[in-house]
Coordinates of C-alpha atoms (C1' of nucleotides) in Angstrom, one line a residue:
Chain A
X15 CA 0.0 0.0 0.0
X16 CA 2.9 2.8 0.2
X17 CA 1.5 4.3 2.9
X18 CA 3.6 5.6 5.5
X19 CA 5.4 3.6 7.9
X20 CA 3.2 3.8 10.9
X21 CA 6.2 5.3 12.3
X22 CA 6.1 4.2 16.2
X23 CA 2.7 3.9 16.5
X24 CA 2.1 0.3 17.8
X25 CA -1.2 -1.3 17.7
X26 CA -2.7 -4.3 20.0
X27 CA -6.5 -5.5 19.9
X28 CA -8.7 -6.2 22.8
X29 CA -12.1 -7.3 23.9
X30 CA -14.7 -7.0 26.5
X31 CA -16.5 -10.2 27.2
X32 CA -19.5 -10.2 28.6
X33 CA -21.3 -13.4 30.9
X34 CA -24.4 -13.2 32.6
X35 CA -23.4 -14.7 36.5
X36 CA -25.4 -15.0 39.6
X37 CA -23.7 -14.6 43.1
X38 CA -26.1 -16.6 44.8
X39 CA -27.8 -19.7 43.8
X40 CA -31.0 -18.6 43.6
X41 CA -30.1 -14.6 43.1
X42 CA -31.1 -12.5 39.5
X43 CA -27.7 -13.0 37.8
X44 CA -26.3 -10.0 36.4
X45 CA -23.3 -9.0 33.6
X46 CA -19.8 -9.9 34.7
X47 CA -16.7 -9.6 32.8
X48 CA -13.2 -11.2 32.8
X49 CA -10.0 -8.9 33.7
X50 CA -6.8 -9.7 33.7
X51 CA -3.7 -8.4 36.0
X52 CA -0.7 -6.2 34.8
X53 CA 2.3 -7.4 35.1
X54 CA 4.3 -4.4 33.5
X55 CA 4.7 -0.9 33.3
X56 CA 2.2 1.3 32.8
X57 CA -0.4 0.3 34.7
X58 CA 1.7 -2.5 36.8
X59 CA -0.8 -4.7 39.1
X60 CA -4.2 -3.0 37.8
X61 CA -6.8 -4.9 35.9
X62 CA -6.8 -4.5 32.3
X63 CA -8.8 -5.6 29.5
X64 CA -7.6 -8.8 27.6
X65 CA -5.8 -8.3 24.5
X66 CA -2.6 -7.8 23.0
X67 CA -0.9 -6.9 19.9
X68 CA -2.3 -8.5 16.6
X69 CA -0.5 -11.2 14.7
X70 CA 0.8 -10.3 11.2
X71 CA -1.3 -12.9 9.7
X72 CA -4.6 -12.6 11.7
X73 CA -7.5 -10.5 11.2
X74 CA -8.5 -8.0 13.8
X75 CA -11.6 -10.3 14.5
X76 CA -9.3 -13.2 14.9
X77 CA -7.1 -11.1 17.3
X78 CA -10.4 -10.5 19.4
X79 CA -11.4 -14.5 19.2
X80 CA -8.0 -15.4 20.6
X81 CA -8.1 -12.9 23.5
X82 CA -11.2 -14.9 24.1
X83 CA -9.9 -18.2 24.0
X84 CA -7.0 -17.6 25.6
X85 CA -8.6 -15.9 29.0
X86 CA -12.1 -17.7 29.1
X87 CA -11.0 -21.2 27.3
X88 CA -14.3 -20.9 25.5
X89 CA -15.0 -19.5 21.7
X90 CA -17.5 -16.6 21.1
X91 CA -21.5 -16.5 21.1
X92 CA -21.6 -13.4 19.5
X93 CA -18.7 -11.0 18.5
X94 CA -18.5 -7.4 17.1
X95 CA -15.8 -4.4 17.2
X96 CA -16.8 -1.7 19.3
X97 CA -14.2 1.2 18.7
X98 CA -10.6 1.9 17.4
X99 CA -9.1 4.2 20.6
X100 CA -6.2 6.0 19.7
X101 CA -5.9 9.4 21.6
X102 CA -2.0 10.5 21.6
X103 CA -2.1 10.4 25.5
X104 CA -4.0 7.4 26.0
X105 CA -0.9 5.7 27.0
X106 CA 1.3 7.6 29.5
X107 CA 5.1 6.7 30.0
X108 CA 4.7 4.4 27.1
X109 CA 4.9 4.8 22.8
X110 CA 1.9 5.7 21.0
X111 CA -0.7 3.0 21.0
X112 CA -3.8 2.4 19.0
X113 CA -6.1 -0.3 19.7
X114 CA -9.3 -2.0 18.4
X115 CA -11.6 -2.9 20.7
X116 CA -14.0 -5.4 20.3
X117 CA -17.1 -6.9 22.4
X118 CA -18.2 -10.3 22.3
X119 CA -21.3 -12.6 24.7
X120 CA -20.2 -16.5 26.5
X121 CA -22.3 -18.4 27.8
X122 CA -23.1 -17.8 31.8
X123 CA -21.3 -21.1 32.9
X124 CA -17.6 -19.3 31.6
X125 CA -17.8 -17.6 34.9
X126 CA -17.0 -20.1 37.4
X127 CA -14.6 -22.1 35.4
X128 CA -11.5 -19.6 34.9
X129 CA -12.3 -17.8 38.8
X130 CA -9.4 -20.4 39.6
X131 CA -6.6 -18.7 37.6
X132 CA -5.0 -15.8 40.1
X133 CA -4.2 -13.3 36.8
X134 CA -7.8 -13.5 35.5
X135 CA -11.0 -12.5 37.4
X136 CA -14.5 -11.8 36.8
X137 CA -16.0 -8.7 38.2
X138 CA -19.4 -7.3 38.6
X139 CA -19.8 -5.3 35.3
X140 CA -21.2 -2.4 37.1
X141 CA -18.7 -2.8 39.9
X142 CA -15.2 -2.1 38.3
X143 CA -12.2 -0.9 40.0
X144 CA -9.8 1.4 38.5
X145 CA -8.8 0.2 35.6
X146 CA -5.3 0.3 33.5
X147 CA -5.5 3.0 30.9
X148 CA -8.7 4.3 29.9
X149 CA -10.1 0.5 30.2
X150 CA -13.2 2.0 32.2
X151 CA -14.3 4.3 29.7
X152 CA -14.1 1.5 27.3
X153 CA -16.3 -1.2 29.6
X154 CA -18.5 1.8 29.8
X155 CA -19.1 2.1 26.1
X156 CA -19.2 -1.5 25.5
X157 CA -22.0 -1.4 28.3
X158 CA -24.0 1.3 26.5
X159 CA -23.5 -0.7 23.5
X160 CA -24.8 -3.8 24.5
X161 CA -27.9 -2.2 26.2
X162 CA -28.4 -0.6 22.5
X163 CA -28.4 -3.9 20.6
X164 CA -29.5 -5.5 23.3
X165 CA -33.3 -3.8 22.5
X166 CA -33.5 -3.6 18.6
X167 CA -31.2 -6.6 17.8
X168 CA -31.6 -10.7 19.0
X169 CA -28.0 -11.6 20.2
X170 CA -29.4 -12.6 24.0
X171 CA -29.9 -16.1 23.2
X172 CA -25.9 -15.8 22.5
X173 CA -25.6 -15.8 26.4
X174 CA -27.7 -19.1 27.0
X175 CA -27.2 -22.9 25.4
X176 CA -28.8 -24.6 22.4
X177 CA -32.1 -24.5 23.9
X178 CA -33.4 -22.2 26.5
X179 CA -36.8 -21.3 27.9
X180 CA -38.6 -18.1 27.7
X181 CA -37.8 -17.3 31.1
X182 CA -34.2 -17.7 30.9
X183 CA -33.9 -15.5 27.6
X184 CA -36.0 -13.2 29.6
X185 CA -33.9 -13.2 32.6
X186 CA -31.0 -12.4 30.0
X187 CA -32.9 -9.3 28.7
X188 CA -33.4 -7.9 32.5
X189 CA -30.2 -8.3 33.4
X190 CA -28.9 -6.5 30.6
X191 CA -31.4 -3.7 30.6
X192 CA -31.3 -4.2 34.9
X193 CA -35.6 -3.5 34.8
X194 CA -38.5 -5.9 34.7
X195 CA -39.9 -7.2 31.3
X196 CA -43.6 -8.1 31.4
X197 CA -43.9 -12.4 30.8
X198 CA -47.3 -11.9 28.5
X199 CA -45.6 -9.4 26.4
X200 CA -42.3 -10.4 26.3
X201 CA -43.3 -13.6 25.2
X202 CA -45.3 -12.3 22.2
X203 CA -42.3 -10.2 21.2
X204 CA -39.9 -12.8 20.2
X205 CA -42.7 -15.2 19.2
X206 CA -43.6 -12.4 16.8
X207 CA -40.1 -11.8 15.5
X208 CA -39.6 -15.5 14.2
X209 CA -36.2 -15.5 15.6
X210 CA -37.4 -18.5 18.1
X211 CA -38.1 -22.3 17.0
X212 CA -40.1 -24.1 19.6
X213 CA -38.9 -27.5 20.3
X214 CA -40.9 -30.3 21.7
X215 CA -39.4 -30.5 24.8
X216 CA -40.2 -29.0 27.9
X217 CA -38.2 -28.6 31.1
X218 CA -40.0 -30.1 34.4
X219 CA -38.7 -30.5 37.6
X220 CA -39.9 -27.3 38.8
X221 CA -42.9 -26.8 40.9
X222 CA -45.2 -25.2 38.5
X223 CA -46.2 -25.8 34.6
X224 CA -43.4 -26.8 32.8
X225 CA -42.0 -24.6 30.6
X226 CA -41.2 -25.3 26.8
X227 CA -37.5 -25.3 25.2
X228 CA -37.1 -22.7 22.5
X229 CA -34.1 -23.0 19.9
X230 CA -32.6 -19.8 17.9
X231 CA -34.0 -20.0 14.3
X232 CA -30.7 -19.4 12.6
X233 CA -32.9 -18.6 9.2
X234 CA -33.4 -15.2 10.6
X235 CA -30.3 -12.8 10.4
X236 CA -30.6 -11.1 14.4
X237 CA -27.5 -9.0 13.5
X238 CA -28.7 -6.0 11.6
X239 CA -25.3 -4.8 10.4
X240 CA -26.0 -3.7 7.0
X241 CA -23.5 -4.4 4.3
X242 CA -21.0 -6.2 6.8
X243 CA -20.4 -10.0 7.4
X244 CA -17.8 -10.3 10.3
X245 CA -17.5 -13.9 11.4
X246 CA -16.6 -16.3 14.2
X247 CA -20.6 -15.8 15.5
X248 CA -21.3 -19.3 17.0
X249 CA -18.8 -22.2 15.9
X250 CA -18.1 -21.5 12.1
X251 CA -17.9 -24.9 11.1
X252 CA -13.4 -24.5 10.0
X253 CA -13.3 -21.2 9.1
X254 CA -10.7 -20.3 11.2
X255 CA -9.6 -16.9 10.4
X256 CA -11.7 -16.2 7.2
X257 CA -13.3 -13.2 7.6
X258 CA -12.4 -9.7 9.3
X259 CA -15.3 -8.2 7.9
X260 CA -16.9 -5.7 10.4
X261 CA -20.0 -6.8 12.1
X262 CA -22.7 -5.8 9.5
X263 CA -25.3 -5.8 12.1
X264 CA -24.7 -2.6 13.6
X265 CA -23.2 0.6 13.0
X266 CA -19.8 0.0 14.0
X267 CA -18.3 -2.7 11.6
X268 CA -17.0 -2.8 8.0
X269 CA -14.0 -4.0 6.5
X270 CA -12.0 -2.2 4.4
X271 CA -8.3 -0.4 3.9
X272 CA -8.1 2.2 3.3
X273 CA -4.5 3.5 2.5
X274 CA -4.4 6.6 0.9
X275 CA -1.3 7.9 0.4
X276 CA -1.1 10.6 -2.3
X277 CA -2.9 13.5 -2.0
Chain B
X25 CA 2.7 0.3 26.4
X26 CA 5.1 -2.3 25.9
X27 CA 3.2 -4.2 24.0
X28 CA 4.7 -6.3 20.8
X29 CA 5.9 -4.0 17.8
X30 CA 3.2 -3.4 15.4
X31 CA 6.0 -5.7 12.8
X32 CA 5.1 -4.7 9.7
X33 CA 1.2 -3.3 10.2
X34 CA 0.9 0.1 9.0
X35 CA -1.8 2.6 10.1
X36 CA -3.8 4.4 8.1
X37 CA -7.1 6.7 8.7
X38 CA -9.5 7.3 5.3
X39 CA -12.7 9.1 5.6
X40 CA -16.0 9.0 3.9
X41 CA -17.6 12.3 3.3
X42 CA -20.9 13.1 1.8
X43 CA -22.5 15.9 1.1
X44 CA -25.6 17.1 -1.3
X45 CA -25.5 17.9 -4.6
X46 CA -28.7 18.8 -7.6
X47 CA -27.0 18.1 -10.9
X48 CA -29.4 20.2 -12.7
X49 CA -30.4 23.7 -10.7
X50 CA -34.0 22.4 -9.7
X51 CA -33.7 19.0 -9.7
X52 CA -33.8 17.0 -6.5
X53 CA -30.4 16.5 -4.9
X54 CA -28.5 13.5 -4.4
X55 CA -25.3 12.1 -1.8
X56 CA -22.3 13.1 -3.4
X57 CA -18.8 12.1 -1.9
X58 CA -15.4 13.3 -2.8
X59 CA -12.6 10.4 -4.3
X60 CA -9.0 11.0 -4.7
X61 CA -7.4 9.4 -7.6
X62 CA -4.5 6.7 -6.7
X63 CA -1.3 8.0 -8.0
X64 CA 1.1 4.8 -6.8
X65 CA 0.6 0.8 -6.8
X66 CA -1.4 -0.9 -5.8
X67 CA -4.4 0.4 -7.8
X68 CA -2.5 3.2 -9.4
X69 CA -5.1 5.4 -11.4
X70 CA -8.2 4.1 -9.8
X71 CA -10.4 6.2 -7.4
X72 CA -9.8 5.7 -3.5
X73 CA -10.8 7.1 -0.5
X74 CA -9.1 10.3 0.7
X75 CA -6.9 8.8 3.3
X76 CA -3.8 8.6 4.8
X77 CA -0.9 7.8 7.7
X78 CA -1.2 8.9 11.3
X79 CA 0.7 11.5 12.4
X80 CA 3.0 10.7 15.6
X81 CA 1.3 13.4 17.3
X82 CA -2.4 13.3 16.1
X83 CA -5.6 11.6 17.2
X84 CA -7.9 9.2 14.7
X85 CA -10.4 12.0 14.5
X86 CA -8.0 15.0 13.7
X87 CA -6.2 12.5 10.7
X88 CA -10.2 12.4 9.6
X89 CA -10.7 15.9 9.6
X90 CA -7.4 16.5 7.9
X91 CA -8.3 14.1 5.4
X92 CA -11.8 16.3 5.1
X93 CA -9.6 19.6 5.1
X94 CA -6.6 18.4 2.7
X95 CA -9.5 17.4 -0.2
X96 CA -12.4 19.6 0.1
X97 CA -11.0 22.9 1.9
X98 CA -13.9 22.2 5.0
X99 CA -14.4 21.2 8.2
X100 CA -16.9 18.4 9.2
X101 CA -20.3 19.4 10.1
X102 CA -20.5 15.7 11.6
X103 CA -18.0 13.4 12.2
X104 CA -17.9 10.4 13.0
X105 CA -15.9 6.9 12.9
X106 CA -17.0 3.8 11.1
X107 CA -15.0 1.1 11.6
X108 CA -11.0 -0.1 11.9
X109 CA -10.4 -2.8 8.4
X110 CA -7.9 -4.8 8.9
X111 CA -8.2 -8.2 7.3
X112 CA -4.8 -9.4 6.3
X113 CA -5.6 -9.9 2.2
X114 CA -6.9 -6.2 2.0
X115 CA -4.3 -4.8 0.4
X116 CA -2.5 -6.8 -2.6
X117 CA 1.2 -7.0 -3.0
X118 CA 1.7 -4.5 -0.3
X119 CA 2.4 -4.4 3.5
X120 CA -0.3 -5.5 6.0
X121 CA -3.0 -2.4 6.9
X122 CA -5.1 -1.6 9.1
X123 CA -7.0 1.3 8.3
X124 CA -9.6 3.3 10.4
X125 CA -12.2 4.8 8.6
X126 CA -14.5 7.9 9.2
X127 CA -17.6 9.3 8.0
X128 CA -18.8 13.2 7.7
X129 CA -21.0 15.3 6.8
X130 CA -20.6 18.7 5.4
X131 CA -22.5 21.6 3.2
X132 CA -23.5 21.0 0.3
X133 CA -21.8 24.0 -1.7
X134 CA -18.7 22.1 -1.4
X135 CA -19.2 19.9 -4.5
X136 CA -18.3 22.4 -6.8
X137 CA -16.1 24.1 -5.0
X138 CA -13.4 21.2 -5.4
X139 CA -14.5 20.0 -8.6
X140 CA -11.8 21.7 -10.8
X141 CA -9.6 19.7 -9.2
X142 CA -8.3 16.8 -11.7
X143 CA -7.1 14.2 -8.7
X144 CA -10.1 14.8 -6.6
X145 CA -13.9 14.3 -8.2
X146 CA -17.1 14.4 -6.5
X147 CA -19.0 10.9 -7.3
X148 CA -23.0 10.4 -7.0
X149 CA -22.7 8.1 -4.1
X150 CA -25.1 5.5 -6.0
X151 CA -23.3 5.4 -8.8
X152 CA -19.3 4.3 -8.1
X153 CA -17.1 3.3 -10.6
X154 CA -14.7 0.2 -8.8
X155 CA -12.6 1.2 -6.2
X156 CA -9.5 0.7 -5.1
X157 CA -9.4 -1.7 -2.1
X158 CA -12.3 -2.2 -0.3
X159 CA -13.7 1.0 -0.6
X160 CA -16.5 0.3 -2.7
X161 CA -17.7 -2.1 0.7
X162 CA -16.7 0.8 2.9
X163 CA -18.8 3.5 1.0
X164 CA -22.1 0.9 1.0
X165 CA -21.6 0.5 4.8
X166 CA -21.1 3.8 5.8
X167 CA -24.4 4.7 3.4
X168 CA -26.1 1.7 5.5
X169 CA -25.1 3.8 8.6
X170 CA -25.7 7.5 7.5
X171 CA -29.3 6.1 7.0
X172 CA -29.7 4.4 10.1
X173 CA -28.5 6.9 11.9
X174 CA -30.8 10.1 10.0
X175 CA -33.6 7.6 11.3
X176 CA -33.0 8.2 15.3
X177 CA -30.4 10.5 15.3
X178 CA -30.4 14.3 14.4
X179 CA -27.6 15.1 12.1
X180 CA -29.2 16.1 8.9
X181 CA -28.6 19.9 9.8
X182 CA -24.6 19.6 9.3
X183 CA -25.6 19.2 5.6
X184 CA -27.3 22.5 5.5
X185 CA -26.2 26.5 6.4
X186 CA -26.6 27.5 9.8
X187 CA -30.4 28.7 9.1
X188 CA -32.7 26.6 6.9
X189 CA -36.4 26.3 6.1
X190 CA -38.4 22.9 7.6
X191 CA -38.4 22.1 3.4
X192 CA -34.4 21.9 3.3
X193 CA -34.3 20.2 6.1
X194 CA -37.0 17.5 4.8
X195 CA -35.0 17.1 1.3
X196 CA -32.0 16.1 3.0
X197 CA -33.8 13.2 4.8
X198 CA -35.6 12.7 1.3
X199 CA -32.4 12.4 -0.7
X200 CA -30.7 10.3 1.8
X201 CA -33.7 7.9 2.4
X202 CA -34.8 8.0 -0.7
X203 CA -38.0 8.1 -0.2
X204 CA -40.3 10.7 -0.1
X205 CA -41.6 12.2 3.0
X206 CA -45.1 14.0 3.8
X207 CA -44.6 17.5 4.5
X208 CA -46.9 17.7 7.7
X209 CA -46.0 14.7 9.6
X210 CA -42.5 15.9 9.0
X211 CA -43.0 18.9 10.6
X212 CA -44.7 17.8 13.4
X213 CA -41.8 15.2 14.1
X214 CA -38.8 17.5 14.1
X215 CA -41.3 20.7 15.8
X216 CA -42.2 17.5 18.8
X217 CA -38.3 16.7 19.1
X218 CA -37.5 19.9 20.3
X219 CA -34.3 20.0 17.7
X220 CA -35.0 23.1 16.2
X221 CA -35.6 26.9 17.2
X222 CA -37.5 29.3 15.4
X223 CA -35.9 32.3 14.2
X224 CA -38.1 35.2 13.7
X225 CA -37.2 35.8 9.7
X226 CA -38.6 34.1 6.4
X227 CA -37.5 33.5 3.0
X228 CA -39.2 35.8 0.8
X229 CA -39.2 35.3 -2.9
X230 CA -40.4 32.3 -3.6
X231 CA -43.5 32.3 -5.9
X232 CA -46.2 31.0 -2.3
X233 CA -46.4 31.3 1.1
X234 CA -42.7 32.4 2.9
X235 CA -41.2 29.7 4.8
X236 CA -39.6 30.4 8.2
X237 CA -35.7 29.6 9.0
X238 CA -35.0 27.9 11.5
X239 CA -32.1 27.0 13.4
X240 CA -30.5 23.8 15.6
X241 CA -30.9 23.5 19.3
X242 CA -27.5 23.2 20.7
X243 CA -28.9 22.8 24.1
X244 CA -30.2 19.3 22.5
X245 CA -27.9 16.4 22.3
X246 CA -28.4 15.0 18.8
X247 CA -26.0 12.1 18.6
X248 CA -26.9 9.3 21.2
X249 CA -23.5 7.8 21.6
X250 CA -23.6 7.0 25.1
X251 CA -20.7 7.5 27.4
X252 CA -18.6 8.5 23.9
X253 CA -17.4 12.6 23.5
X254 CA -16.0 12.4 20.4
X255 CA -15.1 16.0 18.7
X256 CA -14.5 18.4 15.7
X257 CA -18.4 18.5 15.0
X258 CA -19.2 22.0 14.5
X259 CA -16.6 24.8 14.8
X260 CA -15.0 23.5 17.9
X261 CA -13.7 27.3 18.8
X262 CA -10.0 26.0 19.1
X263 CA -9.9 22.6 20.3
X264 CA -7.7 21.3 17.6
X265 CA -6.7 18.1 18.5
X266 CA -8.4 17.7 22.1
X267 CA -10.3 14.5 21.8
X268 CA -9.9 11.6 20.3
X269 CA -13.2 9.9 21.8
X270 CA -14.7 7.7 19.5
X271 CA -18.2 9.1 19.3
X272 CA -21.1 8.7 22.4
X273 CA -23.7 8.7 20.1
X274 CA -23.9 5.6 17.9
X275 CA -23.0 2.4 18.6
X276 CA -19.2 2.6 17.5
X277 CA -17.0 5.1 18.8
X278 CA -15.9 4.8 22.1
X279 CA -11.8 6.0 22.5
X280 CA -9.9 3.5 24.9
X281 CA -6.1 2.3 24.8
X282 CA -6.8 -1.8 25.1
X283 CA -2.9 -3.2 25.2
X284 CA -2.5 -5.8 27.0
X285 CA 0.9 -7.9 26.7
X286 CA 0.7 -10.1 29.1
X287 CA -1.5 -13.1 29.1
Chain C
dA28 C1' -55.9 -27.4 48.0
dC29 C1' -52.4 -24.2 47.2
dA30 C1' -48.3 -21.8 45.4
dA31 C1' -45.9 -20.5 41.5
dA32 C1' -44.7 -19.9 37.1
dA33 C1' -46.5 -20.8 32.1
dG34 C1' -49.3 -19.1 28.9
dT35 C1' -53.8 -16.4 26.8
dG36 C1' -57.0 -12.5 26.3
dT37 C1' -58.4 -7.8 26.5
dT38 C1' -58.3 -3.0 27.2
dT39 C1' -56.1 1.3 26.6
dA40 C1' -52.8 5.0 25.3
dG41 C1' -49.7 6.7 22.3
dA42 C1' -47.4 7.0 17.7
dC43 C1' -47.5 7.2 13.0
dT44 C1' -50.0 7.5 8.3
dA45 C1' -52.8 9.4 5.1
dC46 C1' -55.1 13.0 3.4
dA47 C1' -58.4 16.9 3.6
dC48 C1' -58.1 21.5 4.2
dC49 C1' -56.8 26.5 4.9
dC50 C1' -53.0 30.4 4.4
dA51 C1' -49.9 33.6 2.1
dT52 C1' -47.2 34.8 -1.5
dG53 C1' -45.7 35.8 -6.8
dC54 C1' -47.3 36.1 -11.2
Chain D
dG20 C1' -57.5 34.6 -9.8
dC21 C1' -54.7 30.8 -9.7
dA22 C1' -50.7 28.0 -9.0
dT23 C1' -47.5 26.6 -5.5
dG24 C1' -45.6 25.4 -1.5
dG25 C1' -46.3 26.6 3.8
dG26 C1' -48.8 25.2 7.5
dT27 C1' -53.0 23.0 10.4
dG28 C1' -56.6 19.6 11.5
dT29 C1' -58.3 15.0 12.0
dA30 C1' -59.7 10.2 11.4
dG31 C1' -57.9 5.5 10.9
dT32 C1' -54.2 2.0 11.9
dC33 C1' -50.7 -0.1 14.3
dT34 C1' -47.9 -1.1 18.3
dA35 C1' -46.9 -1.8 22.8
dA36 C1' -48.0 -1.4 27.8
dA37 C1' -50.8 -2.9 31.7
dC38 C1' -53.1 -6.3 33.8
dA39 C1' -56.9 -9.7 34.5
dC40 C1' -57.4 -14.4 33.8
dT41 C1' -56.7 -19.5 32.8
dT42 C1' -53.5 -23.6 32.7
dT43 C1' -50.4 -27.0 34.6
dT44 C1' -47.2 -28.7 37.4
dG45 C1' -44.9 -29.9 42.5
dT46 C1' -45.8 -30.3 47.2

DNA sequence: ACAAAAGTGTTTAGACTACACCCATGC
DNA sequence: GCATGGGTGTAGTCTAAACACTTTTGT
């Protein structure tokens, strides 16, 4: 491309997962998110987003999906690039640093499993300490972001299994939006969307009617991204680091390079 | 930051910018967005997106308004980023990029301001020739965002002069919706949003009634990005390079420095 | 029988659409 | 006067919120 050498300006990718994660057995379970300890300069000993710098092979989505994989052990439910930061002071005592950010839903049962590891913890989403760099803001927008999709867009069912009752995709849906979501209604929301199949199954066990087992009705695109086809959504079959295609579902993602170097 | 060498990625920041244009003096006007002609290989000759490296002391949004500045002599009535592209086979028989692309707004009288330019030529957005890169996938995704975001947001003003009559204002939305809209429930939609003040003059001459000017609420926030400040949107008196948010108000700007090198 | 959640029905308020109609100006 | 767009009124449609009510299980 001819453009410029990008001089010292280094650039690392990193991503905000988000799990749902009750405290108590029986509590309302609420967002959490996975942070992982410093262990140099800036920022020695905080908690900082996962992420790193990008491979020179892999695509920015790809960078994101191995963040993932390599804190939580699991692979994406949903994943989508929030925001390239690169403010000339965002990194103090350090070189000039640009980073894409990206956002991205596991299922609620990632929480438990990693709380062994010492350099990796999950915290309250709405309960952060001071983070390393400007990681708060970030959490912050990601938040705001979520919430956003979160009402015009179907990615809940990316925090629950194969199958799932209303309830439970409900529950997701008030954590997320942290008020109360009317059964009745709620329920003729999504069945009026299409993006639910109802499977034959129902879950008993529980002392009151059993409820039925939906399943996500992958015929219907939840993602309205427009013209954009990121990737690694739920287990793409092999194709490992295909695409790095913005997510097309909301305003944030498109690929496309732009070096421009004349003028 | 310490984190790994960016190795061979280089940085780049392009930006989309549309404006309105009539071809013909009373015909209805159109998006219209200013290419720069490639002058080195790859895709020497074709039309690109104005673009270029970061500079060591700049944030992502001042590069974008530079771009903005450097090809049509303006400054961005709205601006905003789109997304970072960085899939590894974007750019053929040249390093690896990453670029970060923006998207902005501006007057409409600066089509032909520009156009006796030979390398730079204002396009009818619907009617490309091929690009080089991606660009051609960048422009339809930004488009896909600009009309999302004229749908819930308030940003159809930056297209106009600082006063305009409720019938400007309604062809902008016309021309970038492409549809057309009825006059009344127009105006009772932008008069109930509390967007716009009345001034207290008209425009006389036309041949019927003399429509009032109006002029945009400042007090009213018209970008919903959430927790995001990004900048240069009007005449920012002299914050030249202050922020480097990403921006609050849709779903993909949000400025934070995500390195993380350990793991 | 009773509690509790699943699931259905109904009423109402607000938002948006369509379109009829009046107003003010230039010619 | 009449054409043209500015501006107001109003009835019909659609959606979603609120909430009463019925169903089906476990204990």
């Amino acid at each position: 491309m001819a453009a410029g050498k990008s001089e010292d300006i280094a650039l690392a990718v990193s991503t905000v997962i988000f799990a749902l994660h009750a405290e108590a057995p029986q509590a309302r379970p609420s967002l959490h998110l996975p942070l992982v300890r410093r262990i140099r300069e800036p920022f020695a000993g905080r908690w900082a987003l996962p992420g790193g710098p990008l491979l020179p092979q892999e695509g920015l989505s790809a960078a994101a999906a191995r963040n993932l994989q390599q804190t939580t052990g699991l692979r994406p439910g949903y994943l989508e690039q929030l925001y390239a930061f690169g403010d000339p002071d965002r990194s103090p005592s350090a070189g000039r640093m640009v980073s894409v950010v990206y956002w991205a839903l596991v299922h609620a049962d990632a929480v438990t499993d990693t709380s062994s590891d010492d350099n990796v913890r999950w915290f309250a989403a709405d309960d952060l300490p001071s983070l390393a760099f400007d990681h708060n803001l970030i959490v912050e927008y990601a938040l705001w972001r979520l919430r956003n999709k979160m009402e015009y867009s179907r990615i809940a069912h990316a925090m629950l299994g194969e199958t799932f009752t209303l309830s439970e995709l409900r529950q997701v849906y008030e954590a997320v939006l942290r008020k109360p979501l009317d059964p009745a209604n709620f329920r003729r929301q999504v069945e009026a969307s299409g993006a639910l199949v109802a499977t034959d199954s129902v879950v008993t066990g529980g002392r009151h009617r059993p409820p039925r087992l939906y399943r996500y009705n992958d015929a219907v695109d939840m993602t309205d991204n427009g013209p954009l086809t990121d990737i690694p959504q739920h287990p793409p079959p092999h194709a490992a680091d295909s695409a790095d295609l913005p997510d097309p579902t909301d305003p944030t993602a498109l690929n496309d390079p732009t070096d421009r170097s004349n003028l």
